Amino acid sequence: MSDNLLAPSSALKVDTVSRHAEATFDALTPSSSSTERLTPHPPHSPTATSLDGETLRSRSHSQVTKISDVEDISIQDALRPDKGTEADFLVDNNPFAFSPGQLNKLLNPKSLSAFKALGGIKGLERGIRTDLVAGLSLDETVLDDKVSFDDATGSVSSSPVSDDQPRDGTQAAGPPDNGDDRYQSRLRVFRDNTLPEKKATSIWKLMWLAYKDKVLILLTVAAVISLALGLYETFGQPSESGAKVDWVEGVAICVAIVIVVLVSALNDWQKERQFVRLNKKKEDREVKAIRSGKSIMISVYDVTVGDVLHLEPGDMIPVDGIFIGGHNVKCDESSATGESDQMKKTAGEEVSRQLFQGTASSKLDPFIISGSKVLEGVGTYLVTSVGVNSSFGKTMMSLRQDTDATPLQKKLDKLAGAIAKLGGGAALLLFSVLLLRFLAALPGNFETPAEKASDFLDILIVAVTIVVVAVPEGLPLAVTLALAFATTRMLKENNLVRVLRSCETMGNATTICSDKTGTLTQNKMSVVAGTIGSQTSFMQSFANCTDLDTEKKDVSPSPAAAIETLPECVKTLLLQSIFINSTAFEGEENGIKSFIGSKTETALLLFARDFLGLGPVAEARSGCTIVQLIPFDSGRKCMGAVIRLPSGGYRLFVKGASEILLTKATHMLQTDSRDSLCTEPLTESMRGHITSTIESYAEKSLRTIAMLYRDFDSWPPKGARTMEDDQDMVLFDDVFDEMTFLGVVGIQDPLRPGVSEAVKRCQNAGVVVRMVTGDNITTAHAIASDCGIKTKDGIVMEGPKFRQLSNEDMDELLPRLQVLARSSPEDKRILVARLKHLGETVAVTGDGTNDAPALKTADIGFSMGIAGTEVAKEASSIILMDDNFASIVKAMMWGRAVNDAVAKFLQFQLTVNITAVLLAFVSAVASPDMHSVLSAVQLLWVNLIMDTFAALALATDAPTEKILDRNPTPKKAPLITINMWKMIIGQAIYQLIVTFILYFAGTRILGYDVAGPPELRAELRAELNTMVFNTFVWMQIFNEFNNRRLDNKFNIFEGIHRNWFFIGINCVMVGGQVMIIFVGGKAFQIVRIDGVQWAICILCAIFCLPWAVVLRLIPDHYAATVFYFVIRMWRLLFGPVARVSRKINGIFFSPIKRSIKRGFRKLRRTKSDENEKAAMVDDEEAAAATEKLETPLPPPITITGTT
């Protein structure tokens, strides 16, 4: 009854808070806005009607994408809090005009009404105290003064805020500070651009998860019962001969379980911490921002509301905002909203103008959504929401989930399950045999009931402990530890692993398709040669200069001398062609002023600064009126820009791939005219001369870039088509002809040091390296030869020819294809897909947005950490932090190390599994008292060694150079190779022979007196059992050294001095075993042994090492013959039994299982229906109580006629 009474009051309380928040928001809204309707058109105008028409109806149903109609609504309605977001609208001591909640109303869904209610782009500028041109001030710290809603928005109904109103948005209240106080007020109100860290799983929960294993729980129950019976026998029964300590075994089992659980939980906890650190590094990146009027690179975590960020093709947008302005910016918002269309962005000022003039339509889209991608165009935008307030942040918070298991982990899970079934079968068989013996002996058993129960529990504990040993929990742990160790070390070697599975897959890569620029070369470009117009050329000495080039250099002047001979009009034309048709800009890197952007463009800007007198780029560009920008397109291999000339005409500049641009040129610039620009028709001889110049540059491994221009009387030109969504933008293909050839330059990009050696190491490792580049075939051939990719019988082909081949011709060509020149991203994707079709494991590098399909298609995608776009990084599996090909080789080495670590551990664990289970089984069946030679506590210690300690020791071997001396493992290769089976079975046979001899014949071999009194015989048997246990454990320790090698070589100690993990863990195991023998006593059911017995144990165990040498001398093909023969015999003998078992299971047990499952499902449905009915009754009672208790609230507070 009390619950029903509380329900309505709770609901009332929430509703009251919501209404109070809305009332408070209304109180903060100016009066003129409270009654002003946001109506851009008369109610019956055609435009107003169209706002509810096809434009919106044809869009996706996504809430974020659909732009809400500019309806007849008030500011309060446009900015009213959504249910559950009221707290975002309430900010104490807010120095800004807007709260995070009000800014969030711009999106989800996109709302032009909210945009207008906030005063348009200028209202946002004043309200969040920033500058649309200069960005935030680097000196801003704490803001003491305030900006009101009215001050920011002005008269929303009449016009946007004017530019001449004073700004107070970027001033700091205190002195400049570069410490943690920067943007203190801004961060307090709007927060930073980080998501709250996912709450790490506590050590207690990890311990609980580790303990929830059914076998451990069953063992705990048995141990507790054993402890209770032991305590009863010790304290509840009269003692006839001294004190009884039967309770010790139960305590020891419980302690062993606690240790196993604790160690497993600590491993998981450490692994989780390592991956959290890696994820932080993975998500961090730099973005281009404008602060204090300068373009700088800042961490994405440092972006805050009020920042002005650059937009460039390939960018992944990190935060929400409003588009300030730019050229032809189009975004792919499908990943953020599900909208498949390209979204053309309209400048915020233009949208504001149309909104306040009443001419706006819902097609206007100034909204920049976090998580979307910039497809083309350049521009800037104002940040309005960051972190958890941004669209992407909210999505990520709702989608947080754990890392998926890797393919290797899944394979090992299946293998562990199969082994567990075999172990469980062995345990069940042992329990059945011992139970029958126990029941058969009951008539002659005169022990007390408690002692009989204790004997039965001993049988159960031994059987359950065998299951514990047989279940290889350490297999998935070994993979996890190996991956955690490898990814951490790979990060230090400039490989940031984004997708865990790529780490293990890279070890089996059979081919690498590598980019040239920045990966094989240094990406430090400089202009070293060039030809301007028809008569001027230059060349300076560089790395690939030959003697012949030096002779030509005597004829070709230096760049300074050649440029000095050019007329001023040609210099100006060349200078404008470089700095206008470029997306690079001036900034700072590591505190040094430099150009930031594409290395090709920065090389041209450096050339212009050094030889053409280029000053500050921003100033130079501000003196030109740019009408249209044509972003770089990988299909046409060029980019362009259009400016308005002072004389009134227009000029189109184009630069790009030289041989492609040459086909579009019909005229040549003359450089001997001093007064004005003069051109002449481009004859075939001139074209041939330019072609030979381009080829000569390419033969010297120079990248060739051509520059063209063309003048127009008007823009758009007559007859040229324009874009549907912007009539001022011309389709580039319609004007890209009849161009004038301005010049061609050769840009040098030297090979990275060590690239040739890295390529050779890959080839020695059985990995084929192919170069895929956009350069022309001559340059590609020269560079591929320099770095060793191109061999005598290798094929070099151009992308356009490659894509025309049939699948059959491609498959025939691919084994010899080594260089793909002048290729497009689609060519790269086709190449990767066909290689995968042929069974190759393909790694591919990419840096551009259009490389994303190839990166996704490949087994392992490498993106460039320096030159790569955010789209490429998002599509990749591993990020090369230094863009270096040698780092790919490091990744391959670590990938092989991960696979080797798992194979080593698998070989070790299966050996222990087979030996321990068979030894415990046979000794328990053969023992008169039905006790295994290995007690439950001893088996738990063995389980701890093989599951946790061995996983740590064998998973931490760093790779050596010799790991590349073998071919990669094929995709369909089995987890356990013939060589591994040879070592597993061979070592298991040796260990079983030694332990069985000690157990069954030890008394005779060692000369023990078995005819003595019972007490003496029991003591000798205890000593012998202790020796068996000690020998068994030491054999595992020595065999762990054997498993450091997976091949047939003998040096098992190679590199051991560099693996302190291995040394330390083995010291722990040795120390633990020595302590157990000396102080284990009753808990481990052992006794102390003397020096001779210790020597026997060590000698018997250490022979594992020479025995491994004997096994390695057996050729693998002989071992394979024996192995397959045994498998055939097994199937022949036990195949019929298995088939009969399956039939019996299908006839008798499967129907029972299905009936039980159906019963549980029906019970759950019944309970669910009852819960739903109860919930409906509660809701009805709550509604009734609400109607009785609810009192009318006052209307929203408004301010009328005051400011």
PDB file of N, CA and C in Angstrom, residues 101-157:
ATOM      1  N   GLY A 101      22.085  23.989 -22.625  1.00  0.00           N
ATOM      2  CA  GLY A 101      20.816  23.444 -23.101  1.00  0.00           C
ATOM      3  C   GLY A 101      20.246  24.231 -24.261  1.00  0.00           C
ATOM      4  N   GLN A 102      20.342  25.583 -24.184  1.00  0.00           N
ATOM      5  CA  GLN A 102      19.825  26.407 -25.285  1.00  0.00           C
ATOM      6  C   GLN A 102      20.621  26.172 -26.560  1.00  0.00           C
ATOM      7  N   LEU A 103      21.938  26.029 -26.449  1.00  0.00           N
ATOM      8  CA  LEU A 103      22.756  25.759 -27.638  1.00  0.00           C
ATOM      9  C   LEU A 103      22.466  24.365 -28.198  1.00  0.00           C
ATOM     10  N   ASN A 104      22.147  23.430 -27.317  1.00  0.00           N
ATOM     11  CA  ASN A 104      21.822  22.076 -27.785  1.00  0.00           C
ATOM     12  C   ASN A 104      20.544  22.040 -28.606  1.00  0.00           C
ATOM     13  N   LYS A 105      19.670  23.045 -28.442  1.00  0.00           N
ATOM     14  CA  LYS A 105      18.411  23.076 -29.195  1.00  0.00           C
ATOM     15  C   LYS A 105      18.638  23.342 -30.684  1.00  0.00           C
ATOM     16  N   LEU A 106      19.858  23.772 -31.048  1.00  0.00           N
ATOM     17  CA  LEU A 106      20.159  23.980 -32.468  1.00  0.00           C
ATOM     18  C   LEU A 106      20.085  22.664 -33.237  1.00  0.00           C
ATOM     19  N   LEU A 107      20.370  21.560 -32.558  1.00  0.00           N
ATOM     20  CA  LEU A 107      20.400  20.254 -33.210  1.00  0.00           C
ATOM     21  C   LEU A 107      19.482  19.290 -32.478  1.00  0.00           C
ATOM     22  N   ASN A 108      19.243  18.171 -33.140  1.00  0.00           N
ATOM     23  CA  ASN A 108      18.439  17.070 -32.589  1.00  0.00           C
ATOM     24  C   ASN A 108      16.995  17.479 -32.292  1.00  0.00           C
ATOM     25  N   PRO A 109      16.198  17.862 -33.296  1.00  0.00           N
ATOM     26  CA  PRO A 109      16.573  17.976 -34.708  1.00  0.00           C
ATOM     27  C   PRO A 109      17.160  19.344 -35.018  1.00  0.00           C
ATOM     28  N   LYS A 110      17.738  19.453 -36.232  1.00  0.00           N
ATOM     29  CA  LYS A 110      18.238  20.761 -36.666  1.00  0.00           C
ATOM     30  C   LYS A 110      17.084  21.759 -36.644  1.00  0.00           C
ATOM     31  N   SER A 111      17.326  22.899 -36.039  1.00  0.00           N
ATOM     32  CA  SER A 111      16.227  23.843 -35.836  1.00  0.00           C
ATOM     33  C   SER A 111      16.627  25.243 -36.273  1.00  0.00           C
ATOM     34  N   LEU A 112      16.082  25.682 -37.408  1.00  0.00           N
ATOM     35  CA  LEU A 112      16.286  27.066 -37.833  1.00  0.00           C
ATOM     36  C   LEU A 112      15.571  28.030 -36.894  1.00  0.00           C
ATOM     37  N   SER A 113      14.489  27.583 -36.289  1.00  0.00           N
ATOM     38  CA  SER A 113      13.777  28.429 -35.330  1.00  0.00           C
ATOM     39  C   SER A 113      14.663  28.732 -34.126  1.00  0.00           C
ATOM     40  N   ALA A 114      15.357  27.712 -33.605  1.00  0.00           N
ATOM     41  CA  ALA A 114      16.268  27.935 -32.493  1.00  0.00           C
ATOM     42  C   ALA A 114      17.432  28.819 -32.924  1.00  0.00           C
ATOM     43  N   PHE A 115      17.899  28.623 -34.151  1.00  0.00           N
ATOM     44  CA  PHE A 115      18.998  29.443 -34.674  1.00  0.00           C
ATOM     45  C   PHE A 115      18.602  30.918 -34.702  1.00  0.00           C
ATOM     46  N   LYS A 116      17.375  31.191 -35.143  1.00  0.00           N
ATOM     47  CA  LYS A 116      16.895  32.567 -35.164  1.00  0.00           C
ATOM     48  C   LYS A 116      16.661  33.088 -33.752  1.00  0.00           C
ATOM     49  N   ALA A 117      16.125  32.231 -32.879  1.00  0.00           N
ATOM     50  CA  ALA A 117      15.849  32.655 -31.511  1.00  0.00           C
ATOM     51  C   ALA A 117      17.124  33.065 -30.784  1.00  0.00           C
ATOM     52  N   LEU A 118      18.250  32.469 -31.160  1.00  0.00           N
ATOM     53  CA  LEU A 118      19.531  32.808 -30.535  1.00  0.00           C
ATOM     54  C   LEU A 118      20.222  33.974 -31.228  1.00  0.00           C
ATOM     55  N   GLY A 119      19.534  34.619 -32.154  1.00  0.00           N
ATOM     56  CA  GLY A 119      20.092  35.809 -32.790  1.00  0.00           C
ATOM     57  C   GLY A 119      20.903  35.541 -34.032  1.00  0.00           C
ATOM     58  N   GLY A 120      20.795  34.343 -34.599  1.00  0.00           N
ATOM     59  CA  GLY A 120      21.570  34.042 -35.794  1.00  0.00           C
ATOM     60  C   GLY A 120      23.049  33.908 -35.457  1.00  0.00           C
ATOM     61  N   ILE A 121      23.869  33.938 -36.490  1.00  0.00           N
ATOM     62  CA  ILE A 121      25.313  33.736 -36.302  1.00  0.00           C
ATOM     63  C   ILE A 121      25.928  34.847 -35.482  1.00  0.00           C
ATOM     64  N   LYS A 122      25.444  36.095 -35.654  1.00  0.00           N
ATOM     65  CA  LYS A 122      26.001  37.210 -34.891  1.00  0.00           C
ATOM     66  C   LYS A 122      25.549  37.152 -33.437  1.00  0.00           C
ATOM     67  N   GLY A 123      24.322  36.690 -33.208  1.00  0.00           N
ATOM     68  CA  GLY A 123      23.861  36.529 -31.841  1.00  0.00           C
ATOM     69  C   GLY A 123      24.673  35.470 -31.104  1.00  0.00           C
ATOM     70  N   LEU A 124      24.994  34.400 -31.800  1.00  0.00           N
ATOM     71  CA  LEU A 124      25.837  33.368 -31.200  1.00  0.00           C
ATOM     72  C   LEU A 124      27.228  33.907 -30.916  1.00  0.00           C
ATOM     73  N   GLU A 125      27.737  34.722 -31.834  1.00  0.00           N
ATOM     74  CA  GLU A 125      29.067  35.287 -31.649  1.00  0.00           C
ATOM     75  C   GLU A 125      29.134  36.110 -30.362  1.00  0.00           C
ATOM     76  N   ARG A 126      28.123  36.965 -30.148  1.00  0.00           N
ATOM     77  CA  ARG A 126      28.121  37.783 -28.940  1.00  0.00           C
ATOM     78  C   ARG A 126      27.747  36.959 -27.710  1.00  0.00           C
ATOM     79  N   GLY A 127      26.802  36.043 -27.871  1.00  0.00           N
ATOM     80  CA  GLY A 127      26.303  35.301 -26.724  1.00  0.00           C
ATOM     81  C   GLY A 127      27.341  34.383 -26.099  1.00  0.00           C
ATOM     82  N   ILE A 128      28.190  33.757 -26.938  1.00  0.00           N
ATOM     83  CA  ILE A 128      29.227  32.885 -26.367  1.00  0.00           C
ATOM     84  C   ILE A 128      30.588  33.564 -26.379  1.00  0.00           C
ATOM     85  N   ARG A 129      30.587  34.889 -26.644  1.00  0.00           N
ATOM     86  CA  ARG A 129      31.735  35.762 -26.424  1.00  0.00           C
ATOM     87  C   ARG A 129      32.979  35.276 -27.173  1.00  0.00           C
ATOM     88  N   THR A 130      32.855  35.299 -28.483  1.00  0.00           N
ATOM     89  CA  THR A 130      33.962  34.879 -29.331  1.00  0.00           C
ATOM     90  C   THR A 130      34.045  35.838 -30.510  1.00  0.00           C
ATOM     91  N   ASP A 131      34.877  35.523 -31.471  1.00  0.00           N
ATOM     92  CA  ASP A 131      35.032  36.320 -32.677  1.00  0.00           C
ATOM     93  C   ASP A 131      35.054  35.375 -33.867  1.00  0.00           C
ATOM     94  N   LEU A 132      34.179  35.617 -34.845  1.00  0.00           N
ATOM     95  CA  LEU A 132      34.065  34.707 -35.977  1.00  0.00           C
ATOM     96  C   LEU A 132      35.309  34.701 -36.855  1.00  0.00           C
ATOM     97  N   VAL A 133      36.105  35.753 -36.765  1.00  0.00           N
ATOM     98  CA  VAL A 133      37.316  35.853 -37.589  1.00  0.00           C
ATOM     99  C   VAL A 133      38.544  35.446 -36.786  1.00  0.00           C
ATOM    100  N   ALA A 134      38.704  36.010 -35.597  1.00  0.00           N
ATOM    101  CA  ALA A 134      39.912  35.778 -34.802  1.00  0.00           C
ATOM    102  C   ALA A 134      39.786  34.589 -33.862  1.00  0.00           C
ATOM    103  N   GLY A 135      38.578  34.088 -33.647  1.00  0.00           N
ATOM    104  CA  GLY A 135      38.406  32.979 -32.722  1.00  0.00           C
ATOM    105  C   GLY A 135      38.544  33.418 -31.282  1.00  0.00           C
ATOM    106  N   LEU A 136      38.773  32.467 -30.397  1.00  0.00           N
ATOM    107  CA  LEU A 136      38.955  32.771 -28.983  1.00  0.00           C
ATOM    108  C   LEU A 136      40.331  33.390 -28.747  1.00  0.00           C
ATOM    109  N   SER A 137      40.405  34.193 -27.710  1.00  0.00           N
ATOM    110  CA  SER A 137      41.682  34.789 -27.339  1.00  0.00           C
ATOM    111  C   SER A 137      42.500  33.785 -26.551  1.00  0.00           C
ATOM    112  N   LEU A 138      43.782  33.729 -26.846  1.00  0.00           N
ATOM    113  CA  LEU A 138      44.673  32.853 -26.101  1.00  0.00           C
ATOM    114  C   LEU A 138      44.884  33.332 -24.675  1.00  0.00           C
ATOM    115  N   ASP A 139      44.471  34.587 -24.388  1.00  0.00           N
ATOM    116  CA  ASP A 139      44.665  35.146 -23.049  1.00  0.00           C
ATOM    117  C   ASP A 139      43.448  34.992 -22.155  1.00  0.00           C
ATOM    118  N   GLU A 140      42.354  34.429 -22.685  1.00  0.00           N
ATOM    119  CA  GLU A 140      41.134  34.349 -21.883  1.00  0.00           C
ATOM    120  C   GLU A 140      41.303  33.395 -20.707  1.00  0.00           C
ATOM    121  N   THR A 141      40.884  33.856 -19.529  1.00  0.00           N
ATOM    122  CA  THR A 141      40.915  33.001 -18.340  1.00  0.00           C
ATOM    123  C   THR A 141      39.533  32.999 -17.686  1.00  0.00           C
ATOM    124  N   VAL A 142      39.331  33.916 -16.702  1.00  0.00           N
ATOM    125  CA  VAL A 142      38.060  34.000 -16.003  1.00  0.00           C
ATOM    126  C   VAL A 142      37.301  35.228 -16.497  1.00  0.00           C
ATOM    127  N   LEU A 143      36.026  35.048 -16.826  1.00  0.00           N
ATOM    128  CA  LEU A 143      35.177  36.144 -17.298  1.00  0.00           C
ATOM    129  C   LEU A 143      34.296  36.615 -16.147  1.00  0.00           C
ATOM    130  N   ASP A 144      34.502  37.893 -15.746  1.00  0.00           N
ATOM    131  CA  ASP A 144      33.746  38.422 -14.604  1.00  0.00           C
ATOM    132  C   ASP A 144      32.433  39.060 -15.024  1.00  0.00           C
ATOM    133  N   ASP A 145      32.451  39.795 -16.145  1.00  0.00           N
ATOM    134  CA  ASP A 145      31.228  40.461 -16.580  1.00  0.00           C
ATOM    135  C   ASP A 145      30.307  39.462 -17.271  1.00  0.00           C
ATOM    136  N   LYS A 146      29.084  39.904 -17.541  1.00  0.00           N
ATOM    137  CA  LYS A 146      28.087  39.012 -18.108  1.00  0.00           C
ATOM    138  C   LYS A 146      27.496  39.605 -19.382  1.00  0.00           C
ATOM    139  N   VAL A 147      27.015  38.725 -20.237  1.00  0.00           N
ATOM    140  CA  VAL A 147      26.267  39.128 -21.431  1.00  0.00           C
ATOM    141  C   VAL A 147      24.867  38.559 -21.288  1.00  0.00           C
ATOM    142  N   SER A 148      23.859  39.413 -21.368  1.00  0.00           N
ATOM    143  CA  SER A 148      22.486  38.946 -21.208  1.00  0.00           C
ATOM    144  C   SER A 148      21.944  38.405 -22.521  1.00  0.00           C
ATOM    145  N   PHE A 149      20.826  37.717 -22.401  1.00  0.00           N
ATOM    146  CA  PHE A 149      20.162  37.184 -23.582  1.00  0.00           C
ATOM    147  C   PHE A 149      19.784  38.309 -24.540  1.00  0.00           C
ATOM    148  N   ASP A 150      19.263  39.411 -23.998  1.00  0.00           N
ATOM    149  CA  ASP A 150      18.870  40.560 -24.826  1.00  0.00           C
ATOM    150  C   ASP A 150      20.070  41.179 -25.512  1.00  0.00           C
ATOM    151  N   ASP A 151      21.183  41.318 -24.768  1.00  0.00           N
ATOM    152  CA  ASP A 151      22.382  41.909 -25.361  1.00  0.00           C
ATOM    153  C   ASP A 151      22.871  41.085 -26.541  1.00  0.00           C
ATOM    154  N   ALA A 152      22.768  39.774 -26.436  1.00  0.00           N
ATOM    155  CA  ALA A 152      23.281  38.910 -27.497  1.00  0.00           C
ATOM    156  C   ALA A 152      22.362  38.884 -28.708  1.00  0.00           C
ATOM    157  N   THR A 153      21.073  38.739 -28.461  1.00  0.00           N
ATOM    158  CA  THR A 153      20.158  38.545 -29.584  1.00  0.00           C
ATOM    159  C   THR A 153      19.630  39.853 -30.137  1.00  0.00           C
ATOM    160  N   GLY A 154      19.670  40.931 -29.362  1.00  0.00           N
ATOM    161  CA  GLY A 154      19.112  42.196 -29.815  1.00  0.00           C
ATOM    162  C   GLY A 154      17.623  42.040 -30.042  1.00  0.00           C
ATOM    163  N   SER A 155      17.092  42.710 -31.021  1.00  0.00           N
ATOM    164  CA  SER A 155      15.678  42.579 -31.379  1.00  0.00           C
ATOM    165  C   SER A 155      15.555  41.468 -32.407  1.00  0.00           C
ATOM    166  N   VAL A 156      15.278  40.268 -31.919  1.00  0.00           N
ATOM    167  CA  VAL A 156      15.256  39.107 -32.801  1.00  0.00           C
ATOM    168  C   VAL A 156      14.255  39.259 -33.928  1.00  0.00           C
ATOM    169  N   SER A 157      13.195  39.984 -33.647  1.00  0.00           N
ATOM    170  CA  SER A 157      12.131  40.051 -34.648  1.00  0.00           C
ATOM    171  C   SER A 157      12.473  40.947 -35.806  1.00  0.00           C
TER     172      SER A 157
END
